[in-house]
Structure formats: C-alpha cells, structure tokens
PDB file of C-alpha atoms in Angstrom:
ATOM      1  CA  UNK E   1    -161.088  38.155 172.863  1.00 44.00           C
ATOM      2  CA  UNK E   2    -160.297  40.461 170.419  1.00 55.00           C
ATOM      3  CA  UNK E   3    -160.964  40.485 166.254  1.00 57.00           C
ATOM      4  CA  UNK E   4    -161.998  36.958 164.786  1.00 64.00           C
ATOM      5  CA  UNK E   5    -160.452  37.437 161.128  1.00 60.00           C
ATOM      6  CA  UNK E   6    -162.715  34.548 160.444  1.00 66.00           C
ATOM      7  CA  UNK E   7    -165.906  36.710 160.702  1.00 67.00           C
ATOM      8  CA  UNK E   8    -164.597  39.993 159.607  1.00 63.00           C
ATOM      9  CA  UNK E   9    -165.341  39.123 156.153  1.00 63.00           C
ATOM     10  CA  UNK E  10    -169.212  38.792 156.875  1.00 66.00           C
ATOM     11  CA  UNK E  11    -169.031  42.110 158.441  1.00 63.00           C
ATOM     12  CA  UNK E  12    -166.967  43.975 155.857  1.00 62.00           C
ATOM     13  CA  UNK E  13    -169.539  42.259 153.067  1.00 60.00           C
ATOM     14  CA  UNK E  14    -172.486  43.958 154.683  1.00 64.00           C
ATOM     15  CA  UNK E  15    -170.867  47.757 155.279  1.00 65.00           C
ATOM     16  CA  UNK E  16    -168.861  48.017 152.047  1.00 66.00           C
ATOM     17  CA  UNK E  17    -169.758  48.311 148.529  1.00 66.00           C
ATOM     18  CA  UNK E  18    -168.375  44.358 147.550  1.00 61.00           C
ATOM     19  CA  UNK E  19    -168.687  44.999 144.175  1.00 66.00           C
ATOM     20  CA  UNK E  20    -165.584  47.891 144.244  1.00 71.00           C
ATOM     21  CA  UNK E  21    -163.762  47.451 147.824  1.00 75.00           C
ATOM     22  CA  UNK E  22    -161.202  44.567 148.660  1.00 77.00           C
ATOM     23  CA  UNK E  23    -160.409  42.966 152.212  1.00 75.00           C
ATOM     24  CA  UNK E  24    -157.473  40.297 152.086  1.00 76.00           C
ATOM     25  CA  UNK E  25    -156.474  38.763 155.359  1.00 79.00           C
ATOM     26  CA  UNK E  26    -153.532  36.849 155.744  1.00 78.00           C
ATOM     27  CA  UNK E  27    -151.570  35.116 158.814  1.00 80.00           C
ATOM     28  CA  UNK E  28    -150.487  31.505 160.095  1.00 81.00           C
ATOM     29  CA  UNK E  29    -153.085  29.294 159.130  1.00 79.00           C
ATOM     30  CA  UNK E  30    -155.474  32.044 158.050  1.00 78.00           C
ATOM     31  CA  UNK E  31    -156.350  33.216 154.399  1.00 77.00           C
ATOM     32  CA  UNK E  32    -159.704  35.411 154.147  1.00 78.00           C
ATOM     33  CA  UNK E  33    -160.087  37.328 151.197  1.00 74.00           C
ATOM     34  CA  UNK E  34    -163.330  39.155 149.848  1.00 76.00           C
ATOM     35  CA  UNK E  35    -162.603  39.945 146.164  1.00 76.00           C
ATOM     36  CA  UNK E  36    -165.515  40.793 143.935  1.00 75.00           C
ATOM     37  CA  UNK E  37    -163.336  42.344 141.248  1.00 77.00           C
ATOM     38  CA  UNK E  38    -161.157  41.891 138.718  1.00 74.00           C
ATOM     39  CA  UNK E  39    -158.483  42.804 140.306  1.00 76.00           C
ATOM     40  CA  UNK E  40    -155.846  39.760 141.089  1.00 75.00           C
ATOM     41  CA  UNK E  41    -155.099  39.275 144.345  1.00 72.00           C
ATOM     42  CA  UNK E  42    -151.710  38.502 143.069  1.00 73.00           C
ATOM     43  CA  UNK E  43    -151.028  41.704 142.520  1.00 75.00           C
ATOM     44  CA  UNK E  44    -153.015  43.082 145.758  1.00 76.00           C
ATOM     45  CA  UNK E  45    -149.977  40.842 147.526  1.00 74.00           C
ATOM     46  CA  UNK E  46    -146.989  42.809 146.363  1.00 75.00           C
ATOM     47  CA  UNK E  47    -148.405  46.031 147.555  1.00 77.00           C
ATOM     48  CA  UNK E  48    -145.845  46.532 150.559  1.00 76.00           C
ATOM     49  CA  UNK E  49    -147.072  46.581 153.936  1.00 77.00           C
ATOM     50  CA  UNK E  50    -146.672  49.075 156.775  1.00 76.00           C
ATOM     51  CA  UNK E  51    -146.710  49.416 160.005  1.00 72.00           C
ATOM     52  CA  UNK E  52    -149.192  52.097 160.519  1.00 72.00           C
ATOM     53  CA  UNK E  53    -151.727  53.598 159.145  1.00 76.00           C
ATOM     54  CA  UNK E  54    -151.504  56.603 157.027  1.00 73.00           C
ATOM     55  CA  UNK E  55    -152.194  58.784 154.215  1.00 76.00           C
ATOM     56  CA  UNK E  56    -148.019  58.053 153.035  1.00 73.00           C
ATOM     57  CA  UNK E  57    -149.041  54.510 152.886  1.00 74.00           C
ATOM     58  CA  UNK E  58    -151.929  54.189 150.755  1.00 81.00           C
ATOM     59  CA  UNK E  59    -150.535  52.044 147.747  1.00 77.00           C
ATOM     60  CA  UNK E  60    -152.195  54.131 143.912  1.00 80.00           C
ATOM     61  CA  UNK E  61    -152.319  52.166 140.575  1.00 78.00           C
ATOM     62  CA  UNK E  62    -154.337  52.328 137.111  1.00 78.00           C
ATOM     63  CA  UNK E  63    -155.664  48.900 136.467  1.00 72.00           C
ATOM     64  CA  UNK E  64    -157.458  48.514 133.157  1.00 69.00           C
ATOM     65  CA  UNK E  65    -158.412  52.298 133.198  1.00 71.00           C
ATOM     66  CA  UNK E  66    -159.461  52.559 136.674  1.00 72.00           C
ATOM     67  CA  UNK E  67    -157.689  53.481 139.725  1.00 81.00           C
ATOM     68  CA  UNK E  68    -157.596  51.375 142.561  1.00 81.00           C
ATOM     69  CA  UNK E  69    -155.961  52.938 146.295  1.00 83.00           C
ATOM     70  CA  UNK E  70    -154.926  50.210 148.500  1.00 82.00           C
ATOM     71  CA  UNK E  71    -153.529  50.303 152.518  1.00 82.00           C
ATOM     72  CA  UNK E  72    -151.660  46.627 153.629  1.00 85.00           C
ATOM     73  CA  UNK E  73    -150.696  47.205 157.527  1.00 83.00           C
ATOM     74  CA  UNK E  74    -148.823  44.505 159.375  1.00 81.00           C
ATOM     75  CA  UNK E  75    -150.500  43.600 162.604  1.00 80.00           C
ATOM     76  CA  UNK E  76    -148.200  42.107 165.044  1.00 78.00           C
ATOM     77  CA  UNK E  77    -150.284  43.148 168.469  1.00 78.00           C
ATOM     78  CA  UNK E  78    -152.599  39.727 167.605  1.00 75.00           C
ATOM     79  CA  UNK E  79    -151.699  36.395 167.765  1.00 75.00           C
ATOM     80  CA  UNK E  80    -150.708  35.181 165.446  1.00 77.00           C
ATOM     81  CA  UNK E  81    -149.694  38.488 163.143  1.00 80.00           C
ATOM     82  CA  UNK E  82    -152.055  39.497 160.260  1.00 83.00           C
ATOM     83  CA  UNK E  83    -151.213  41.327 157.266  1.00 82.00           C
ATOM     84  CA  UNK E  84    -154.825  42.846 156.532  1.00 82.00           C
ATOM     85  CA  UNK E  85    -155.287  44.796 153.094  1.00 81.00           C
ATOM     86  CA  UNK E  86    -157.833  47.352 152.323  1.00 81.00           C
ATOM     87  CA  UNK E  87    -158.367  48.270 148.477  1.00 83.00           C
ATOM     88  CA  UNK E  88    -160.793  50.090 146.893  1.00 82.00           C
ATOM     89  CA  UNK E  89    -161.433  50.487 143.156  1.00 81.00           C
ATOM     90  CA  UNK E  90    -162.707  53.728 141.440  1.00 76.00           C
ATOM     91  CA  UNK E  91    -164.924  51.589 139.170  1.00 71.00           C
ATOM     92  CA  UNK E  92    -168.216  53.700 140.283  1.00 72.00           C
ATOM     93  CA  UNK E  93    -166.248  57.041 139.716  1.00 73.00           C
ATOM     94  CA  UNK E  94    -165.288  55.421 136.265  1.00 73.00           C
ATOM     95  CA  UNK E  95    -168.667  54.262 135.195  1.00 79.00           C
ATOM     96  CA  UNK E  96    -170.036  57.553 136.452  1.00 82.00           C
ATOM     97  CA  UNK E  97    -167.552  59.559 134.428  1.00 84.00           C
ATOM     98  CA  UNK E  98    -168.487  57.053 131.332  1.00 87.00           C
ATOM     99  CA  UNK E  99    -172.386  57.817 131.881  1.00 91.00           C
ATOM    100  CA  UNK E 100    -171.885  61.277 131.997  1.00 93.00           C
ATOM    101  CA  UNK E 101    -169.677  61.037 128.654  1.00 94.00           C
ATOM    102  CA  UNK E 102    -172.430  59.257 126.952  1.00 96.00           C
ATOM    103  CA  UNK E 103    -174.919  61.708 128.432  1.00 96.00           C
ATOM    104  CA  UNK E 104    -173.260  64.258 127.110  1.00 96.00           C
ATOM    105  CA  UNK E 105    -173.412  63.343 123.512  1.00 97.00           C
ATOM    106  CA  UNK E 106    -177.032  62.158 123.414  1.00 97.00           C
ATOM    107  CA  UNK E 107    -177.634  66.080 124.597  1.00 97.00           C
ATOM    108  CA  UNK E 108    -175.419  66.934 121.905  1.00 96.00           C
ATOM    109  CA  UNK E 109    -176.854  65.141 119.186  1.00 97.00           C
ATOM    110  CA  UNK E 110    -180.217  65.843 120.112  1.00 97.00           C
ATOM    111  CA  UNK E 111    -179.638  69.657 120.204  1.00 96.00           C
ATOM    112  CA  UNK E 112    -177.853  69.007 116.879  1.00 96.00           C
ATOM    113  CA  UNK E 113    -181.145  67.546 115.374  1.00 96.00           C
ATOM    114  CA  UNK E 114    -183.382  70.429 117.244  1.00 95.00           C
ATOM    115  CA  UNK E 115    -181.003  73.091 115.685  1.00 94.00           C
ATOM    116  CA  UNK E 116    -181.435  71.370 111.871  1.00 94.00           C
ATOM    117  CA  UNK E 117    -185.063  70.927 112.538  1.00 93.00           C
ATOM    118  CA  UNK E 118    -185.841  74.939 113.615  1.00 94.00           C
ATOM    119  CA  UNK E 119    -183.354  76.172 111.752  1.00 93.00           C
ATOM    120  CA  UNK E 120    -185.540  76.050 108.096  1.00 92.00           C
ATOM    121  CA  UNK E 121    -188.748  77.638 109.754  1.00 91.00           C
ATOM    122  CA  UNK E 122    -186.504  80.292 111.438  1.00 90.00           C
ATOM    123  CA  UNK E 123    -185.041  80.878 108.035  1.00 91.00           C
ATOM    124  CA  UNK E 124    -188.531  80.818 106.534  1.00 90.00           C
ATOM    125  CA  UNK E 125    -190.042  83.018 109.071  1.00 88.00           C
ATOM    126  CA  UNK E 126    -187.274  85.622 108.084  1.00 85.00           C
ATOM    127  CA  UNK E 127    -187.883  85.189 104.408  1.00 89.00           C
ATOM    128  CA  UNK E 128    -191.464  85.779 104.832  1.00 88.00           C
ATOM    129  CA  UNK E 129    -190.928  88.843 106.506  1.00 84.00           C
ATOM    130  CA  UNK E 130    -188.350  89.976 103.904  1.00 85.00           C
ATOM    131  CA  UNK E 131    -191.069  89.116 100.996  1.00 86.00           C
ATOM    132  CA  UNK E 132    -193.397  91.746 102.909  1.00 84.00           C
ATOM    133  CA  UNK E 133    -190.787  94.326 102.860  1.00 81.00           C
ATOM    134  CA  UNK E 134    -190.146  93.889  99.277  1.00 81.00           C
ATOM    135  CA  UNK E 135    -193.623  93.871  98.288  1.00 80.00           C
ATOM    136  CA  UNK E 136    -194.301  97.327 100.129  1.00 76.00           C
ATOM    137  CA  UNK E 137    -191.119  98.945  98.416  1.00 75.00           C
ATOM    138  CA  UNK E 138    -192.203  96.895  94.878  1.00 74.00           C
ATOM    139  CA  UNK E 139    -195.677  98.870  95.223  1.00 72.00           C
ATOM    140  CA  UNK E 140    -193.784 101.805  96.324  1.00 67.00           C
ATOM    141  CA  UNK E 141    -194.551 104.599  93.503  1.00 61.00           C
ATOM    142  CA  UNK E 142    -191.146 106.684  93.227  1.00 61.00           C
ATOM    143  CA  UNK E 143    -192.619 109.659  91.509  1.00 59.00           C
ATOM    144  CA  UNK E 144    -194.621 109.858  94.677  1.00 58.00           C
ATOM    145  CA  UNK E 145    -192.109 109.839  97.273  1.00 61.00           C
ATOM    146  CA  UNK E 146    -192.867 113.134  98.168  1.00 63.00           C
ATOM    147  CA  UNK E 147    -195.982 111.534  99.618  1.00 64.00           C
ATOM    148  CA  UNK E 148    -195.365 110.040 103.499  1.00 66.00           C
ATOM    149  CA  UNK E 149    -195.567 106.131 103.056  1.00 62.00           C
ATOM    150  CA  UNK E 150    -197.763 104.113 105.063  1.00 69.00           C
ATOM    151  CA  UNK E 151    -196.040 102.307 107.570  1.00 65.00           C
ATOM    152  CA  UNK E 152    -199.231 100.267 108.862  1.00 70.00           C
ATOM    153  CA  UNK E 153    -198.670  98.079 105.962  1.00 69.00           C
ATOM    154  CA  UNK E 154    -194.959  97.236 107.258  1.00 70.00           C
ATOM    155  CA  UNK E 155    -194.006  94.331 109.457  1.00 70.00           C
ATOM    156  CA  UNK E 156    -194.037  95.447 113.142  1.00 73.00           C
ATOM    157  CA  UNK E 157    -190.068  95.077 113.469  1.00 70.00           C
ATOM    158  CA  UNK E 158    -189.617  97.665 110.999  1.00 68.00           C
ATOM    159  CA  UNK E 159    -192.377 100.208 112.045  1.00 67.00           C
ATOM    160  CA  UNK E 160    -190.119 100.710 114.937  1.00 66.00           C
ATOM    161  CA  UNK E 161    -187.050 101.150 112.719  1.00 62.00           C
ATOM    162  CA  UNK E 162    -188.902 104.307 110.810  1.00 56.00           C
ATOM    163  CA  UNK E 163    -189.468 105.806 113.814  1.00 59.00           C
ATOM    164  CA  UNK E 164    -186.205 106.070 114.629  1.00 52.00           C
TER     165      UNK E 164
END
C-alpha cells in the first residue's frame, strides 16, 4: 500500500493551481514531474533536499521578476526513496501587482483629463461671478456712498460677506 508516485500527479493537477505550482518526483526508475511554467526543472534539481519538513527549508529565488518558494524532502520510509519537490511561483501575486499598476494609471490619467476638462468652467464660473461684482461697484456712484448700497443685486456669496 501506501503513495503510488505514479498517480500523485493526477491528483496534485486537480487540487493545485498547474499553471503556478510545481511537483517533481524522483526515485529508482521513477521520474514524474508536473511543470506548467517556465521555470527549468534544471534548476528546480539543485535546490537541496531535506529531511523534514519545515519553514528553515523552504528554498526562495527571483526568477525573471517573480519569486518562486520551493520545499525538496528526501523520503527514505518508501521503497524505493523519493526525492519529492514542491514549488510554487508568485506569478498570480505578480500579475496582480502588474494589474493594479496599470489600474492605477488609467485612474490617474482619467482624473487628469476630468481635472483639465472642469477646470475652465470652474474658472469661468468664478469669472462670471467676479464680472457681477465689478459691474455693481462700476455702477456704484461714489458721491453717493453715503447712501446704503443694495446688496440684493450682489452674488449670494458676497451678501453673506457684508453682513459680516
């Protein structure tokens, strides 16, 4: 009884993400290895090998801009011994952390254009309002500033300025 290495492949293809995750098997006579990725197994083989499993063992390395962790544990309680290596490669955390850099400046952009676009009728709204004022204080007599001025005529922002 016991593990079949020749079948663990089938089940490690239908609970892990294939596309990112690595299983290599090796012993006497055996050689499974799911590897989706473009990482070379080559290089998955000099990752050295413990004899237990633990967070001191997890191999870390930055292949073509993404990390990749990987765990190869001797197994000598089978027979025959397996070396069995587990590796999984950040590529989803990378192409999430892409998309959301991409995301980021299509917001930017667009409130870029939104600020260029409202800007001028802001500015134009103001200027309006600054015409009114200088029309009231253009028809402004000064010989009759004894006189109280009427602030009905002015632009609701500065009625409550005079009152003050």
């Amino acid at each position: 009884m016991g593990v079949n290495p020749d079948t663990l492949p089938v089940y490690f293809n239908r609970m892990m993400d294939v596309s990112q995750d690595i299983l290599i098997i090796h012993g006497d006579s055996i050689n499974k290895i799911v590897n989706r990725t473009n990482v070379s197994d080559d290089m998955l083989n000099n990752i050295p090998a413990s004899e237990t499993i633990s967070a001191a063992g997890i191999y870390r390395s930055i292949i073509n801009d993404t990390e990749i962790d990987a765990l190869r544990i001797n197994i000598d309680e089978v027979s025959p011994s397996l070396t069995v290596t587990v590796a999984k490669l950040a590529s989803a955390r990378h192409n999430m952390l892409e998309q959301y850099k991409i995301n980021s400046i299509i917001i930017c952009i667009v409130a870029i254009v939104l600020c260029s676009v409202l800007s001028p009728l802001l500015i134009r709204t103001g200027l309006r309002e600054i015409k009114k004022l200088s029309g009231v204080t253009e028809a402004l007599n000064y010989n009759d500033s004894r006189e109280p001025v009427e602030v009905s005529a002015l632009p609701r922002e500065l009625n409550l300025l005079g009152r003050r």
